[in-house]
Amino acid sequence: MKIGITCYPTYGGSGVVATELGKELALRGHEVHFISYALPFRLSHYVENIFFHEVETSNYPLFEFSLYSLALASKMVEVATYENLDLMHVHYAIPHATSAYLAKQILKEKRDIKIITTLHGTDITLVGLEPSFLHLVKFSIEQSDGVTTVSRYLKEKTLTNYSIKKDIEVIPNFIDSGYFKPEQACLFRKRIAPNGEKILIHVSNFRVVKRVADTLHILKQVQKDVNAKLVLVGDGPDRSECERLARELDLGQSVIFLGKQEALVEILNAADLFLIPSQSESFGLSALEAMACGLPVIASSVGGLPELVRHNETGFIAEIGDIDRMARYAVDLLTNDKKYKLFSNNARGRAVNEFDKSLIIPRYESYYTKVLGLEQN
Ligand code: GMT
């Protein structure tokens, strides 16, 4: 198939999923055309069958606000026409599904290009609900030829929040379990835990919904029983406040702010437990990456997290903001080697057996076939 993919190319789970999906589809012989304003950051190596089309926006003085959505629609028309695309797969509803709808209408006389929209989370649960976007998001989803969500939770939210009556396919996020895997004790671990400290870790974009401050409070509690440290990976609006809080809580050298990092596998392998205390989380890709590296996860009971983390098996689930309980769960695992090993194996097993790319990519391929009407009876 010839597939156009549009996503946010910089940091963010939806961009990661879209790019990894494109790479896997290309490896399976499909021709993949990325259409976005920048090269997706996970496309750092040449992959056969992958092409990139940059959307350029005009800086004409009359246009006080960027007309990216329109430029994107125009570029979609161009690429679909000249590269003869079978379908456009857009990730994150705003504005990608709307631009794709516009492109579809422009092309209508000549061909019926199919549009598939994958909803990732905040496009439905947060931004999409803003009055300035709500009608547009509802319309763009309804007009897509196919819609997928990354969890059952997000499907329900989409149907109820927007009163949509449409078939939505749930296709969960995936990982390459041959890349995200447990590794022998690494140099980074030796450097940050020279005295055998236990390491808690959190990876995110430090937005309010992530409740990163909770991870600091959890560490403070855990330290009453266990010699532990916290590694924080990523950057975003809440980082400065968290740095201030770490000082206020007198956590000193036991919190390590690494900022944005590429070497995630190495860093995850230096840790013992993954914390994801989010206020809202449609799937939790960062938790899946940690599980694949053999880290049990302590998560809040929101969104799609309970679909990923099995309570008392691959980690623990607690109410949003229940820091005491999360800390107790952490201490329980960090002070019981046998239980920890079991949970660690369970976490890795669930990542490999339920969410490996070899299981999920064929589900996208089948869905494409269905939407294109190529299904064999
Ligand atoms: O909000 C983010 O963390 C970024 C956002 C995105 O679209 O880039 O992430 C969402 O999509 C990810 C990939 O499907 C999911 O793993 C995240 O759970 C989801 N984030 C939220 O729902 C808050």
XYZ file of C-alpha atoms and ligand atoms in Angstrom:
400
model
C 0.000 0.000 0.000
C 1.003 3.631 -0.411
C 0.324 5.354 2.884
C 0.564 9.010 3.891
C 1.224 9.616 7.603
C 0.801 12.940 9.369
C 1.792 13.471 12.993
C 3.437 15.929 15.349
C 7.101 15.349 14.570
C 8.696 16.561 17.796
C 8.453 15.030 21.286
C 5.153 13.413 22.272
C 3.680 9.950 22.357
C 1.506 10.332 19.270
C 4.510 11.303 17.137
C 6.505 8.356 18.475
C 3.717 5.877 17.707
C 3.108 7.335 14.228
C 6.791 7.273 13.335
C 7.422 3.762 14.631
C 4.310 2.592 12.794
C 5.561 4.171 9.559
C 8.978 2.539 9.961
C 7.450 -0.891 10.537
C 5.059 -0.531 7.597
C 7.996 0.432 5.380
C 9.952 -2.625 6.542
C 6.942 -4.726 5.565
C 7.146 -3.369 2.021
C 4.588 -0.559 2.119
C 5.531 2.854 0.742
C 5.219 5.449 3.512
C 5.100 9.206 3.003
C 5.401 11.364 6.119
C 3.802 14.792 5.717
C 4.579 17.283 8.485
C 6.366 20.540 9.300
C 9.580 18.791 10.381
C 11.247 15.421 10.082
C 9.866 13.149 12.848
C 12.596 12.878 15.486
C 12.599 9.077 15.497
C 13.382 9.039 11.750
C 17.060 9.598 12.346
C 18.267 6.744 10.081
C 17.564 6.024 6.450
C 14.801 3.460 6.014
C 13.953 2.149 2.582
C 10.402 2.966 1.399
C 10.130 6.041 3.633
C 9.768 9.525 2.183
C 9.353 12.869 3.906
C 7.386 15.860 2.604
C 7.852 19.097 4.496
C 4.915 21.458 4.922
C 6.009 25.057 4.582
C 3.865 27.892 5.837
C 3.853 31.409 4.465
C 5.045 34.257 6.693
C 3.165 36.852 4.637
C 2.595 39.835 7.006
C -1.192 39.745 6.593
C -1.309 36.281 8.168
C -0.935 37.200 11.800
C -1.495 33.542 12.801
C 0.147 30.597 11.105
C -2.020 28.912 8.455
C -0.377 25.530 9.014
C -3.614 23.510 8.841
C -4.347 24.889 5.375
C -0.789 24.453 4.129
C -0.925 20.874 5.425
C -4.170 20.179 3.540
C -2.626 21.548 0.372
C 0.494 19.410 0.811
C -1.694 16.342 1.432
C -3.452 16.953 -1.891
C -0.097 17.301 -3.656
C 1.436 14.153 -2.143
C -1.729 12.062 -2.546
C -1.928 13.041 -6.207
C 1.679 12.736 -7.310
C 2.611 9.759 -5.114
C -0.702 8.042 -5.796
C -1.480 7.384 -2.121
C -4.094 4.796 -1.175
C -4.829 6.347 2.180
C -3.866 9.072 4.630
C -3.353 8.034 8.254
C -3.371 11.043 10.566
C -2.362 10.964 14.232
C -3.924 13.391 16.749
C -7.216 14.922 15.642
C -6.294 18.596 15.765
C -5.665 19.867 13.152
C -4.589 16.760 11.234
C -8.019 15.135 10.802
C -9.480 18.457 9.675
C -6.712 19.083 7.132
C -7.180 15.546 5.829
C -10.930 16.111 5.440
C -10.227 19.246 3.407
C -7.718 17.392 1.228
C -10.253 14.597 0.673
C -12.869 17.102 -0.490
C -10.441 18.798 -2.870
C -9.534 15.429 -4.385
C -13.122 14.137 -4.481
C -13.723 14.698 -8.196
C -10.605 12.766 -9.166
C -10.365 10.051 -6.510
C -11.702 8.849 -3.211
C -8.716 8.945 -0.879
C -9.457 7.211 2.415
C -8.721 8.979 5.697
C -7.911 7.138 8.913
C -7.644 9.134 12.132
C -5.924 7.765 15.222
C -6.943 9.509 18.431
C -4.234 9.554 21.078
C -5.506 11.282 24.192
C -5.478 14.979 24.876
C -6.930 15.622 21.407
C -10.121 14.058 22.848
C -9.904 14.504 26.611
C -8.523 18.055 26.808
C -7.900 20.260 23.755
C -10.735 18.827 21.683
C -13.237 19.765 24.372
C -12.327 23.458 24.232
C -15.256 25.404 22.736
C -13.062 26.646 19.892
C -12.378 23.084 18.707
C -15.253 20.879 19.850
C -17.449 21.061 16.733
C -14.465 20.768 14.441
C -13.132 17.669 16.212
C -16.549 15.976 16.223
C -17.052 16.726 12.528
C -13.542 15.634 11.506
C -13.874 12.337 13.377
C -17.289 11.660 11.857
C -15.994 12.376 8.378
C -12.951 10.090 8.672
C -13.315 6.798 6.802
C -11.794 4.986 9.750
C -11.063 5.925 13.351
C -8.829 4.149 15.848
C -8.099 4.837 19.495
C -5.158 3.615 21.561
C -7.338 2.245 24.382
C -10.876 1.131 25.153
C -11.120 4.031 27.575
C -10.402 6.554 24.815
C -12.978 4.946 22.535
C -15.649 5.356 25.229
C -14.597 8.962 25.881
C -14.779 9.776 22.167
C -18.233 8.290 21.767
C -19.660 9.944 24.872
C -17.853 13.315 24.915
C -18.735 14.085 21.294
C -21.986 12.100 20.936
C -20.461 10.215 18.035
C -22.146 7.146 16.601
C -19.397 5.516 14.613
C -17.425 2.314 14.626
C -14.136 2.926 16.351
C -11.383 0.327 16.292
C -9.211 0.002 19.389
C -5.596 -0.678 18.429
C -3.284 -0.328 21.427
C 0.148 1.210 21.274
C 3.097 -1.079 20.741
C 6.837 -1.402 21.373
C 9.795 -3.134 19.838
C 10.509 -5.580 22.656
C 13.830 -6.459 21.027
C 14.938 -2.860 21.518
C 13.249 -2.054 24.834
C 14.565 -4.971 26.853
C 16.247 -5.731 30.169
C 20.002 -5.257 30.088
C 22.758 -6.112 32.525
C 23.628 -3.439 35.082
C 24.871 -0.447 33.144
C 27.429 2.267 33.828
C 24.713 4.833 34.510
C 23.323 2.676 37.314
C 26.755 2.367 38.895
C 27.165 6.131 38.785
C 23.791 7.072 40.275
C 23.474 4.226 42.753
C 27.036 3.632 44.014
C 25.739 2.450 47.388
C 23.052 0.115 46.100
C 20.287 2.727 46.222
C 16.938 1.745 44.687
C 15.971 3.881 41.712
C 12.492 5.220 40.941
C 12.011 6.718 37.496
C 9.465 8.892 35.691
C 9.530 9.916 32.018
C 7.193 12.576 30.627
C 6.733 15.972 29.044
C 6.247 17.586 32.471
C 2.784 18.900 31.696
C 0.229 19.492 34.452
C -1.688 16.279 33.593
C 1.405 14.218 34.453
C 1.435 15.293 38.132
C 5.231 15.029 38.236
C 5.262 16.662 41.683
C 3.625 13.486 43.055
C 6.764 11.514 42.170
C 8.801 13.763 44.494
C 6.337 13.286 47.359
C 6.386 9.526 46.747
C 10.187 9.509 46.933
C 10.101 11.449 50.193
C 7.792 8.794 51.707
C 9.757 5.865 50.286
C 12.986 7.216 51.755
C 11.594 6.623 55.260
C 12.053 2.881 54.629
C 14.360 2.475 51.642
C 17.558 4.151 50.490
C 16.128 5.423 47.204
C 16.630 8.005 44.482
C 14.410 9.399 41.732
C 15.420 9.938 38.109
C 13.241 12.350 36.121
C 13.507 12.276 32.330
C 11.942 14.869 30.039
C 11.162 18.534 30.139
C 8.167 20.829 30.027
C 6.150 23.493 31.821
C 6.243 21.888 35.303
C 9.970 21.215 35.463
C 11.002 24.432 37.244
C 8.270 23.984 39.839
C 9.441 20.401 40.429
C 13.035 21.551 40.858
C 11.819 24.086 43.417
C 9.755 21.426 45.197
C 12.732 19.051 45.322
C 14.662 21.774 47.161
C 11.728 22.527 49.457
C 11.379 18.838 50.355
C 15.114 18.775 51.001
C 15.599 15.912 48.573
C 19.044 17.199 47.568
C 21.104 14.833 45.425
C 18.503 12.091 45.548
C 16.530 13.597 42.645
C 18.257 13.657 39.271
C 16.685 15.817 36.568
C 18.069 14.492 33.288
C 15.967 16.599 30.881
C 15.204 15.223 27.413
C 17.213 12.104 26.622
C 17.608 9.757 23.679
C 19.237 6.815 25.505
C 15.985 5.686 27.124
C 16.749 1.961 27.185
C 19.986 2.504 29.073
C 18.358 4.919 31.511
C 15.313 2.694 32.145
C 17.646 -0.212 32.781
C 19.332 1.767 35.519
C 16.030 1.934 37.423
C 13.881 -0.407 39.538
C 10.374 1.066 39.423
C 8.448 3.292 37.020
C 6.033 5.922 38.377
C 3.158 7.353 36.322
C 0.791 9.220 38.667
C -1.047 11.089 35.851
C -4.297 12.996 36.159
C -5.248 11.808 32.674
C -3.572 9.201 30.451
C -5.196 7.502 27.500
C -2.557 4.779 27.220
C 0.826 5.513 28.844
C 3.418 4.580 26.216
C 6.276 5.527 28.546
C 5.003 2.944 31.065
C 4.904 0.277 28.359
C 8.522 1.053 27.404
C 9.488 0.669 31.062
C 7.585 -2.625 31.394
C 9.396 -3.981 28.333
C 12.653 -3.249 30.178
C 11.359 -5.288 33.141
C 10.250 -2.415 35.388
C 7.080 -2.844 37.460
C 4.852 0.242 37.173
C 3.011 2.182 39.847
C 0.204 4.099 38.155
C -2.870 6.138 38.922
C -6.229 4.558 38.151
C -7.044 6.799 35.217
C -7.792 6.445 31.548
C -6.147 3.531 29.781
C -3.554 2.851 32.502
C -5.564 -0.011 34.082
C -5.721 -1.620 30.613
C -1.921 -1.637 30.555
C -0.866 -2.187 34.151
C -2.257 -5.295 35.840
C -2.800 -4.475 39.504
C -0.794 -6.707 41.846
C 0.777 -8.514 38.882
C 2.841 -6.144 36.699
C 2.676 -3.269 39.169
C 0.095 -1.423 41.210
C -2.750 1.013 40.600
C -3.853 3.666 43.094
C -6.274 6.587 43.144
C -5.042 9.840 41.594
C -2.993 11.738 44.177
C -2.904 8.883 46.706
C 0.785 9.389 47.368
C 0.833 7.374 50.596
C -0.563 4.298 48.887
C 1.790 4.621 45.900
C 4.733 4.954 48.285
C 3.578 1.885 50.250
C 3.370 -0.129 47.021
C 6.868 1.026 46.073
C 8.308 0.044 49.462
C 6.536 -3.320 49.270
C 8.248 -4.143 45.971
C 11.621 -2.642 46.819
C 11.934 -4.584 50.072
C 10.814 -7.980 48.787
C 13.254 -9.386 46.230
C 11.153 -12.412 45.368
C 8.018 -10.352 44.737
C 9.997 -7.749 42.811
C 11.478 -10.391 40.488
C 8.018 -11.861 39.862
C 6.500 -8.458 39.027
C 9.470 -7.566 36.853
C 9.083 -10.791 34.838
C 5.317 -10.252 34.613
C 5.813 -6.699 33.334
C 8.251 -7.800 30.657
C 6.028 -10.767 29.750
C 2.933 -8.620 29.344
C 4.813 -6.104 27.174
C 6.153 -8.889 24.907
C 3.007 -11.021 24.753
C 0.408 -8.277 24.386
C 2.052 -5.178 22.966
C 4.965 -6.197 20.767
C 5.045 -4.574 17.316
C 4.773 -7.990 15.661
C 1.279 -8.310 17.151
C -0.010 -4.769 16.660
C 1.279 -3.722 13.216
C -0.738 -6.462 11.433
C -3.846 -5.062 13.138
C -3.230 -1.702 11.459
C -2.632 -3.443 8.132
C -5.917 -5.361 8.443
C -7.733 -2.177 9.351
C -6.296 -0.388 6.296
C -7.463 -3.291 4.134
C -10.932 -3.085 5.656
C -11.243 0.682 5.180
C -10.003 0.382 1.594
C -12.642 -2.281 0.960
C -10.000 -4.847 -0.004
C -11.053 -7.441 2.552
C -11.191 -10.983 1.249
C -14.219 -12.988 2.266
O -0.174 14.176 26.281
C 0.849 13.565 26.024
O 1.543 12.965 26.823
C 1.280 13.530 24.617
C 0.267 12.804 23.863
C 0.522 12.855 22.417
O -0.454 12.703 21.703
O 1.618 13.084 21.939
O 0.229 11.488 24.440
C -0.953 10.779 24.335
O -0.662 9.803 23.352
C 0.247 8.788 23.735
C 0.487 7.871 22.524
O -0.689 7.275 22.107
C -0.299 8.024 24.941
O 0.607 7.003 25.331
C -0.498 9.010 26.107
O -1.127 8.312 27.157
C -1.386 10.163 25.657
N -1.363 11.190 26.719
C -2.451 11.490 27.442
O -3.535 10.939 27.303
C -2.248 12.541 28.483
